[in-house]
């Protein structure tokens, strides 16, 4: 039967659940209201090894397998999806590309502090006019003595303003199209990296998302990630793992919506009995559970393939597409089951409904996942 977890995976999942419910969950509603970034929680997650889970211990990480990371992320998202996206971005699209493409020196300098949680990181691919069509990015990297100067604008940057090292894609050769894009490790702690004000988002309100202006931002020669022209490979390779992470985030949110709905269906009385005894509510609950079970298998399967070093582009995109679309639907049904109370900030499902909505958009929209799946199948 799949999945069969090892004792270590179960221990990591349970430790993540305990921490999520005792330390993250209690303040989540207040942080949603205030927008306060959960700095202290992130520090604790770093100490637990959760910010560089698959990074070897020699580089400051926990050195666990990818499925363990996904199980932990799901539990964190169950408590607070804002914390989960911060954790996911640090692991999947900051640490992972540096681990995969970085030189030994880059791993020592950048990966160690990121994986141990000393500093947070992120990923600067998207621009105001280049979202789904990532290869249309315009940020320019110009060669100067000792390195590169980056100029341009980056949009929707998770961990902007709270993170330091960002895997950043910029155009090094404007005449070479997609092969003229390179990846860099950008240190945001400099005057040339201007972080905008945090976006006023519908959900994930305590995670930080900003516009970034790059104004002659300096990257030293030895902070190019991979070879010149490797930028999209670095970016899209990282996004394969990132998409499994976002699917796990959606899974955690959806499981919470399910559990809240079950509790409410047992407690709320209408027409003389708990609403869970009405067949229409039962239909919702049964279909929500069916979607959850199917999504969970897709997410764990994609994670297991990635851990095994197998190509997982289709599986990652499929897991993200199905899980995030299902999660949005599950949270919508959860609000419906709660009736008027589901529309009130006093009930958790209202936040889940807002938090889940972005999961079909970021790290590749559902439309892009369909495109990725179909293109691979047709190859
Ligand atoms: N792994 C490794 N390399 C890959 C790859 C993968 N999965 N997919 C493509 N590549 C490589 C290709 O092989 C190609 O290199 P070669 O020419 O040397 O073979 C190069 O990357 C370019 O690939 P394509 O020609 O396929 O590129 P494209 O322009 O046609 O890509 C697209 C189209 C798949 C839709 C892509 O633009 C895409 O995924 N868009 C969505 C962008 C996205 O997901 N953004 C998320 C932003 S990050 C975020 O949201 C994080 C956050 O804060 C939460």
Short mmCIF file of C-alpha atoms and ligand atoms in Angstrom, two decimals:
data_model
loop_
_atom_site.label_atom_id
_atom_site.label_comp_id
_atom_site.label_asym_id
_atom_site.label_seq_id
_atom_site.Cartn_x
_atom_site.Cartn_y
_atom_site.Cartn_z
CA UNK A 1 0.00 0.00 0.00
CA UNK A 2 1.26 3.50 -0.79
CA UNK A 3 2.47 5.48 0.98
CA UNK A 4 4.41 3.51 3.55
CA UNK A 5 6.27 5.89 5.80
CA UNK A 6 9.50 5.11 7.58
CA UNK A 7 9.73 5.55 11.36
CA UNK A 8 11.79 8.70 10.77
CA UNK A 9 9.17 10.20 8.46
CA UNK A 10 6.44 9.51 11.00
CA UNK A 11 8.54 11.06 13.77
CA UNK A 12 9.18 14.20 11.70
CA UNK A 13 5.50 14.51 10.73
CA UNK A 14 4.43 14.13 14.38
CA UNK A 15 7.03 16.59 15.65
CA UNK A 16 5.87 19.09 13.02
CA UNK A 17 2.23 18.57 14.03
CA UNK A 18 3.01 19.03 17.74
CA UNK A 19 4.98 22.20 17.10
CA UNK A 20 2.40 23.54 14.65
CA UNK A 21 -0.51 23.06 17.03
CA UNK A 22 1.24 24.21 20.19
CA UNK A 23 3.35 27.10 18.88
CA UNK A 24 1.98 28.24 15.49
CA UNK A 25 -1.78 27.71 15.65
CA UNK A 26 -2.58 29.75 18.79
CA UNK A 27 -1.43 33.11 17.35
CA UNK A 28 -2.43 32.55 13.73
CA UNK A 29 -5.73 34.45 13.84
CA UNK A 30 -4.11 37.44 15.57
CA UNK A 31 -1.28 37.53 13.03
CA UNK A 32 -3.82 37.32 10.20
CA UNK A 33 -5.50 40.40 11.65
CA UNK A 34 -2.33 42.38 12.37
CA UNK A 35 -0.15 41.23 9.49
CA UNK A 36 2.72 40.73 11.93
CA UNK A 37 5.53 38.58 10.51
CA UNK A 38 6.11 35.51 12.75
CA UNK A 39 9.80 36.17 13.34
CA UNK A 40 10.05 34.16 16.58
CA UNK A 41 8.32 31.14 15.03
CA UNK A 42 10.65 31.23 12.05
CA UNK A 43 13.61 31.30 14.42
CA UNK A 44 12.27 28.19 16.17
CA UNK A 45 11.64 26.46 12.85
CA UNK A 46 15.24 27.21 11.90
CA UNK A 47 16.48 25.65 15.15
CA UNK A 48 14.38 22.56 14.40
CA UNK A 49 16.03 22.26 10.98
CA UNK A 50 12.78 23.02 9.15
CA UNK A 51 14.15 25.83 6.98
CA UNK A 52 16.63 23.66 5.12
CA UNK A 53 15.11 20.25 5.56
CA UNK A 54 16.68 18.41 2.64
CA UNK A 55 19.98 20.26 2.83
CA UNK A 56 22.79 18.04 4.19
CA UNK A 57 23.86 18.74 7.77
CA UNK A 58 27.29 19.79 6.49
CA UNK A 59 25.58 22.82 4.93
CA UNK A 60 23.46 23.70 7.93
CA UNK A 61 20.36 21.69 7.01
CA UNK A 62 18.51 18.77 8.57
CA UNK A 63 19.55 16.28 5.88
CA UNK A 64 16.17 14.52 5.72
CA UNK A 65 14.37 13.18 2.67
CA UNK A 66 11.99 15.20 0.49
CA UNK A 67 8.85 13.35 1.62
CA UNK A 68 9.65 14.19 5.26
CA UNK A 69 9.88 17.85 4.25
CA UNK A 70 6.49 17.63 2.51
CA UNK A 71 4.89 15.95 5.54
CA UNK A 72 6.25 18.67 7.84
CA UNK A 73 5.13 21.46 5.53
CA UNK A 74 1.60 20.05 5.38
CA UNK A 75 1.41 20.11 9.18
CA UNK A 76 2.66 23.68 9.38
CA UNK A 77 0.09 24.74 6.77
CA UNK A 78 -2.64 23.04 8.81
CA UNK A 79 -1.89 25.57 11.55
CA UNK A 80 -0.95 28.66 9.54
CA UNK A 81 -0.53 28.86 5.76
CA UNK A 82 1.43 32.12 6.09
CA UNK A 83 4.19 30.38 8.04
CA UNK A 84 4.04 27.50 5.55
CA UNK A 85 4.71 29.66 2.50
CA UNK A 86 7.66 31.32 4.22
CA UNK A 87 9.05 27.88 5.04
CA UNK A 88 8.30 26.53 1.56
CA UNK A 89 10.00 29.37 -0.29
CA UNK A 90 13.10 29.15 1.90
CA UNK A 91 13.39 25.39 1.40
CA UNK A 92 12.24 24.93 -2.17
CA UNK A 93 13.30 27.91 -4.22
CA UNK A 94 16.10 29.44 -2.16
CA UNK A 95 18.02 26.49 -0.62
CA UNK A 96 17.28 23.83 -3.24
CA UNK A 97 18.65 25.66 -6.32
CA UNK A 98 21.81 26.62 -4.41
CA UNK A 99 22.24 23.00 -3.29
CA UNK A 100 21.69 21.77 -6.86
CA UNK A 101 23.71 24.34 -8.80
CA UNK A 102 25.97 26.04 -6.25
CA UNK A 103 29.72 25.77 -6.00
CA UNK A 104 31.27 24.60 -2.74
CA UNK A 105 32.06 28.21 -1.84
CA UNK A 106 28.48 29.33 -2.59
CA UNK A 107 27.14 26.55 -0.37
CA UNK A 108 29.41 27.63 2.47
CA UNK A 109 28.60 31.32 2.09
CA UNK A 110 24.89 31.34 1.26
CA UNK A 111 23.36 27.92 1.82
CA UNK A 112 24.61 27.44 5.39
CA UNK A 113 22.94 30.57 6.81
CA UNK A 114 19.77 29.94 4.78
CA UNK A 115 19.41 26.28 5.71
CA UNK A 116 20.11 26.86 9.40
CA UNK A 117 17.59 29.70 9.53
CA UNK A 118 20.14 32.39 10.41
CA UNK A 119 18.77 34.38 7.46
CA UNK A 120 15.75 33.86 5.23
CA UNK A 121 15.84 33.63 1.47
CA UNK A 122 13.62 33.86 -1.56
CA UNK A 123 13.31 33.74 -5.31
CA UNK A 124 13.18 36.66 -7.73
CA UNK A 125 11.85 35.46 -11.07
CA UNK A 126 8.51 37.23 -11.52
CA UNK A 127 8.34 40.80 -12.80
CA UNK A 128 5.46 43.22 -13.24
CA UNK A 129 5.21 42.23 -16.94
CA UNK A 130 6.55 38.68 -16.71
CA UNK A 131 4.56 36.27 -14.52
CA UNK A 132 3.42 33.13 -16.30
CA UNK A 133 5.70 33.94 -19.22
CA UNK A 134 8.82 33.91 -17.08
CA UNK A 135 11.17 34.03 -20.09
CA UNK A 136 9.87 37.53 -20.89
CA UNK A 137 11.72 38.94 -17.89
CA UNK A 138 13.52 42.23 -18.52
CA UNK A 139 15.82 42.64 -15.51
CA UNK A 140 19.27 43.26 -16.93
CA UNK A 141 22.57 42.06 -15.49
CA UNK A 142 25.48 44.07 -16.86
CA UNK A 143 29.05 42.88 -16.49
CA UNK A 144 31.27 45.21 -14.47
CA UNK A 145 34.64 44.87 -12.80
CA UNK A 146 34.43 42.04 -10.24
CA UNK A 147 30.83 41.12 -10.90
CA UNK A 148 27.48 42.25 -12.23
CA UNK A 149 25.09 45.17 -11.78
CA UNK A 150 21.39 44.29 -11.82
CA UNK A 151 18.68 46.74 -12.91
CA UNK A 152 14.97 46.07 -13.15
CA UNK A 153 11.82 45.37 -11.16
CA UNK A 154 10.75 42.14 -9.48
CA UNK A 155 7.18 41.52 -8.34
CA UNK A 156 5.39 39.38 -5.75
CA UNK A 157 8.58 38.51 -3.95
CA UNK A 158 7.86 36.31 -0.95
CA UNK A 159 10.13 37.06 2.05
CA UNK A 160 11.01 40.45 0.56
CA UNK A 161 11.97 42.78 3.40
CA UNK A 162 12.49 39.88 5.82
CA UNK A 163 14.93 37.79 3.79
CA UNK A 164 18.51 38.36 2.74
CA UNK A 165 19.66 35.99 -0.04
CA UNK A 166 17.49 35.72 -3.15
CA UNK A 167 17.99 33.42 -6.13
CA UNK A 168 17.49 36.01 -8.85
CA UNK A 169 17.05 35.63 -12.59
CA UNK A 170 18.29 38.39 -14.90
CA UNK A 171 19.16 38.83 -18.55
CA UNK A 172 22.91 38.70 -19.18
CA UNK A 173 22.72 38.55 -22.97
CA UNK A 174 19.74 40.32 -24.56
CA UNK A 175 20.46 38.77 -27.96
CA UNK A 176 20.18 35.17 -26.81
CA UNK A 177 16.50 35.00 -25.82
CA UNK A 178 15.80 32.30 -23.24
CA UNK A 179 19.47 31.28 -23.23
CA UNK A 180 20.47 34.84 -22.36
CA UNK A 181 19.01 34.56 -18.86
CA UNK A 182 21.28 33.71 -15.92
CA UNK A 183 20.74 33.04 -12.23
CA UNK A 184 22.45 34.89 -9.38
CA UNK A 185 22.50 34.81 -5.62
CA UNK A 186 21.58 38.37 -4.69
CA UNK A 187 22.37 39.80 -1.28
CA UNK A 188 19.43 42.10 -0.52
CA UNK A 189 21.40 43.80 2.22
CA UNK A 190 22.60 46.67 0.00
CA UNK A 191 21.34 50.06 -1.13
CA UNK A 192 20.74 48.89 -4.71
CA UNK A 193 17.99 46.49 -3.60
CA UNK A 194 14.95 48.58 -2.72
CA UNK A 195 12.14 46.63 -1.06
CA UNK A 196 8.63 48.01 -1.54
CA UNK A 197 5.89 48.06 1.05
CA UNK A 198 4.30 44.67 1.75
CA UNK A 199 1.39 43.98 -0.61
CA UNK A 200 -2.11 44.19 0.91
CA UNK A 201 -3.16 40.63 0.11
CA UNK A 202 -6.48 38.80 0.42
CA UNK A 203 -4.84 36.04 2.47
CA UNK A 204 -1.48 34.85 3.80
CA UNK A 205 -1.49 38.19 5.53
CA UNK A 206 1.40 37.57 7.87
CA UNK A 207 3.75 36.37 5.13
CA UNK A 208 5.61 39.19 3.41
CA UNK A 209 5.25 39.81 -0.31
CA UNK A 210 6.81 42.88 -1.91
CA UNK A 211 7.81 44.59 -5.15
CA UNK A 212 11.57 45.00 -5.46
CA UNK A 213 13.45 47.63 -7.42
CA UNK A 214 16.96 46.65 -8.47
CA UNK A 215 18.98 49.82 -8.95
CA UNK A 216 22.54 48.91 -9.84
CA UNK A 217 22.38 46.07 -7.33
CA UNK A 218 25.80 44.43 -7.17
CA UNK A 219 26.40 40.70 -7.45
CA UNK A 220 30.02 39.55 -7.16
CA UNK A 221 31.52 37.46 -9.94
CA UNK A 222 31.41 34.29 -7.83
CA UNK A 223 27.69 34.63 -7.00
CA UNK A 224 26.39 33.58 -10.40
CA UNK A 225 24.45 30.34 -9.89
CA UNK A 226 25.22 27.80 -12.60
CA UNK A 227 26.67 28.89 -15.93
CA UNK A 228 25.78 31.98 -17.95
CA UNK A 229 22.50 31.19 -19.73
CA UNK A 230 21.39 28.59 -17.15
CA UNK A 231 18.86 30.94 -15.53
CA UNK A 232 15.65 29.25 -16.66
CA UNK A 233 16.99 25.78 -15.90
CA UNK A 234 17.81 26.90 -12.36
CA UNK A 235 14.41 28.56 -12.02
CA UNK A 236 12.23 25.83 -13.50
CA UNK A 237 14.19 23.03 -11.82
CA UNK A 238 13.57 24.71 -8.46
CA UNK A 239 9.92 25.18 -9.29
CA UNK A 240 9.38 21.42 -9.77
CA UNK A 241 10.10 20.93 -6.06
CA UNK A 242 8.43 24.20 -5.16
CA UNK A 243 5.18 23.11 -6.76
CA UNK A 244 5.07 19.94 -4.66
CA UNK A 245 5.59 22.20 -1.64
CA UNK A 246 2.69 24.47 -2.58
CA UNK A 247 0.54 21.38 -3.15
CA UNK A 248 1.44 20.26 0.39
CA UNK A 249 0.54 23.69 1.70
CA UNK A 250 -2.87 23.48 -0.01
CA UNK A 251 -3.33 19.98 1.39
CA UNK A 252 -2.74 21.21 4.94
CA UNK A 253 -5.20 24.07 4.51
CA UNK A 254 -7.82 21.75 2.99
CA UNK A 255 -7.43 19.16 5.75
CA UNK A 256 -8.03 21.89 8.30
CA UNK A 257 -11.16 23.01 6.43
CA UNK A 258 -12.34 19.40 6.43
CA UNK A 259 -11.78 18.97 10.16
CA UNK A 260 -13.45 22.27 11.00
CA UNK A 261 -16.43 21.28 8.83
CA UNK A 262 -16.79 17.87 10.48
CA UNK A 263 -16.76 19.46 13.95
CA UNK A 264 -19.31 22.06 12.91
CA UNK A 265 -21.54 19.47 11.21
CA UNK A 266 -21.73 17.54 14.48
CA UNK A 267 -22.39 20.59 16.66
CA UNK A 268 -24.77 22.75 14.61
CA UNK A 269 -28.43 21.84 14.90
CA UNK A 270 -31.01 22.60 12.23
CA UNK A 271 -34.42 21.09 11.63
CA UNK A 272 -34.04 19.31 14.98
CA UNK A 273 -30.79 17.43 14.32
CA UNK A 274 -27.06 18.03 13.72
CA UNK A 275 -26.57 19.29 10.17
CA UNK A 276 -24.20 16.38 9.58
CA UNK A 277 -27.27 14.14 9.54
CA UNK A 278 -28.68 15.99 6.54
CA UNK A 279 -27.85 14.21 3.31
CA UNK A 280 -26.91 17.41 1.49
CA UNK A 281 -24.20 18.18 4.06
CA UNK A 282 -23.09 14.53 3.98
CA UNK A 283 -22.63 14.79 0.22
CA UNK A 284 -20.35 17.78 0.67
CA UNK A 285 -18.34 16.05 3.40
CA UNK A 286 -17.96 12.85 1.40
CA UNK A 287 -16.82 14.66 -1.75
CA UNK A 288 -14.41 16.84 0.24
CA UNK A 289 -12.87 13.69 1.73
CA UNK A 290 -12.60 12.01 -1.68
CA UNK A 291 -10.74 15.02 -3.08
CA UNK A 292 -8.47 15.12 -0.03
CA UNK A 293 -7.54 11.45 -0.26
CA UNK A 294 -6.78 11.66 -3.98
CA UNK A 295 -4.79 14.88 -3.56
CA UNK A 296 -2.75 13.42 -0.70
CA UNK A 297 -1.71 10.44 -2.81
CA UNK A 298 -0.66 12.70 -5.69
CA UNK A 299 1.41 14.94 -3.42
CA UNK A 300 3.19 12.08 -1.65
CA UNK A 301 3.81 10.27 -4.94
CA UNK A 302 5.37 13.34 -6.54
CA UNK A 303 7.50 13.81 -3.42
CA UNK A 304 8.62 10.16 -3.45
CA UNK A 305 9.59 10.42 -7.14
CA UNK A 306 11.58 13.56 -6.47
CA UNK A 307 13.35 11.91 -3.56
CA UNK A 308 14.20 8.95 -5.80
CA UNK A 309 15.85 11.36 -8.25
CA UNK A 310 13.32 10.54 -10.98
CA UNK A 311 11.94 13.13 -13.41
CA UNK A 312 8.86 14.55 -11.72
CA UNK A 313 7.85 17.59 -13.76
CA UNK A 314 4.51 16.06 -14.78
CA UNK A 315 3.83 14.59 -11.34
CA UNK A 316 4.69 17.86 -9.57
CA UNK A 317 2.47 19.88 -11.90
CA UNK A 318 -0.33 17.31 -11.61
CA UNK A 319 -0.12 17.30 -7.82
CA UNK A 320 -0.19 21.09 -7.72
CA UNK A 321 -3.03 21.41 -10.22
CA UNK A 322 -5.31 18.84 -8.62
CA UNK A 323 -4.52 19.61 -4.99
CA UNK A 324 -4.79 23.38 -5.17
CA UNK A 325 -7.98 23.34 -7.26
CA UNK A 326 -9.45 20.77 -4.86
CA UNK A 327 -8.35 22.76 -1.83
CA UNK A 328 -9.99 25.94 -3.11
CA UNK A 329 -13.21 23.97 -3.67
CA UNK A 330 -12.97 22.25 -0.27
CA UNK A 331 -12.54 25.59 1.52
CA UNK A 332 -15.49 27.01 -0.42
CA UNK A 333 -17.66 24.06 0.70
CA UNK A 334 -16.39 24.50 4.26
CA UNK A 335 -17.67 28.08 4.25
CA UNK A 336 -20.98 26.84 2.81
CA UNK A 337 -21.35 24.22 5.53
CA UNK A 338 -20.74 26.89 8.16
CA UNK A 339 -23.46 29.07 6.61
CA UNK A 340 -23.44 32.69 7.80
CA UNK A 341 -20.81 31.88 10.43
CA UNK A 342 -18.43 30.80 7.68
CA UNK A 343 -18.54 34.37 6.38
CA UNK A 344 -17.47 35.73 9.76
CA UNK A 345 -13.90 36.38 10.87
CA UNK A 346 -14.79 34.63 14.10
CA UNK A 347 -14.65 31.28 12.33
CA UNK A 348 -11.42 29.79 11.06
CA UNK A 349 -12.85 28.70 7.69
CA UNK A 350 -13.12 32.36 6.65
CA UNK A 351 -9.31 32.68 6.88
CA UNK A 352 -8.74 29.31 5.21
CA UNK A 353 -10.94 30.43 2.29
CA UNK A 354 -8.78 33.55 1.82
CA UNK A 355 -5.44 31.82 2.44
CA UNK A 356 -6.06 28.95 0.03
CA UNK A 357 -7.03 31.14 -2.90
CA UNK A 358 -3.47 32.00 -3.98
CA UNK A 359 -2.40 28.36 -4.21
CA UNK A 360 -3.87 28.01 -7.72
CA UNK A 361 -1.94 31.15 -8.73
CA UNK A 362 1.60 31.26 -7.33
CA UNK A 363 4.49 28.99 -8.32
CA UNK A 364 2.67 28.62 -11.65
CA UNK A 365 -1.06 29.12 -12.16
CA UNK A 366 -3.36 26.17 -12.78
CA UNK A 367 -3.33 27.18 -16.45
CA UNK A 368 0.49 26.92 -16.49
CA UNK A 369 0.36 23.51 -14.74
CA UNK A 370 -1.99 22.26 -17.48
CA UNK A 371 0.42 23.62 -20.09
CA UNK A 372 3.42 21.94 -18.42
CA UNK A 373 1.59 18.59 -18.14
CA UNK A 374 0.32 18.61 -21.72
CA UNK A 375 3.65 19.70 -23.19
CA UNK A 376 5.51 16.91 -21.39
CA UNK A 377 2.93 14.29 -22.41
CA UNK A 378 3.08 15.37 -26.02
CA UNK A 379 6.91 15.29 -26.22
N1 LIG B 1 13.48 21.49 -14.92
C1 LIG B 1 14.68 21.91 -15.42
N2 LIG B 1 14.79 22.63 -16.56
C2 LIG B 1 13.65 22.95 -17.20
C3 LIG B 1 12.38 22.57 -16.73
C4 LIG B 1 12.31 21.81 -15.53
N3 LIG B 1 11.14 21.40 -15.03
N4 LIG B 1 11.44 23.05 -17.57
C5 LIG B 1 12.10 23.71 -18.54
N5 LIG B 1 13.44 23.65 -18.31
C6 LIG B 1 14.50 24.21 -19.12
C7 LIG B 1 14.33 23.79 -20.56
O1 LIG B 1 14.96 22.56 -20.81
C8 LIG B 1 14.96 24.93 -21.33
O2 LIG B 1 16.36 24.80 -21.40
P1 LIG B 1 17.05 24.26 -22.77
O3 LIG B 1 16.60 25.19 -23.84
O4 LIG B 1 18.52 24.32 -22.48
O5 LIG B 1 16.53 22.87 -22.97
C9 LIG B 1 14.69 26.14 -20.44
O6 LIG B 1 14.42 25.64 -19.13
C10 LIG B 1 13.51 26.94 -20.92
O7 LIG B 1 12.39 26.06 -20.97
P2 LIG B 1 11.15 26.30 -21.95
O8 LIG B 1 11.64 26.60 -23.34
O9 LIG B 1 10.22 25.17 -21.76
O10 LIG B 1 10.57 27.68 -21.37
P3 LIG B 1 9.21 28.37 -21.65
O11 LIG B 1 9.44 29.82 -21.75
O12 LIG B 1 8.49 27.73 -22.80
O13 LIG B 1 8.45 28.03 -20.27
C11 LIG B 1 6.57 27.81 -18.83
C12 LIG B 1 7.13 28.08 -20.23
C13 LIG B 1 6.73 26.33 -18.49
C14 LIG B 1 5.14 28.16 -18.88
C15 LIG B 1 7.33 28.64 -17.78
O14 LIG B 1 7.44 29.99 -18.18
C16 LIG B 1 6.66 28.61 -16.41
O15 LIG B 1 6.77 27.64 -15.66
N6 LIG B 1 5.97 29.71 -16.08
C17 LIG B 1 5.41 29.89 -14.73
C18 LIG B 1 6.37 30.68 -13.89
C19 LIG B 1 6.16 30.41 -12.44
O16 LIG B 1 5.82 29.31 -12.02
N7 LIG B 1 6.41 31.42 -11.64
C20 LIG B 1 6.32 31.24 -10.22
C21 LIG B 1 7.01 32.36 -9.55
S1 LIG B 1 7.80 31.90 -8.09
C22 LIG B 1 6.68 31.96 -6.86
O17 LIG B 1 5.51 32.10 -7.03
C23 LIG B 1 7.32 31.74 -5.51
C24 LIG B 1 6.60 32.36 -4.40
O18 LIG B 1 6.94 33.42 -3.97
C25 LIG B 1 5.53 31.61 -3.70
#
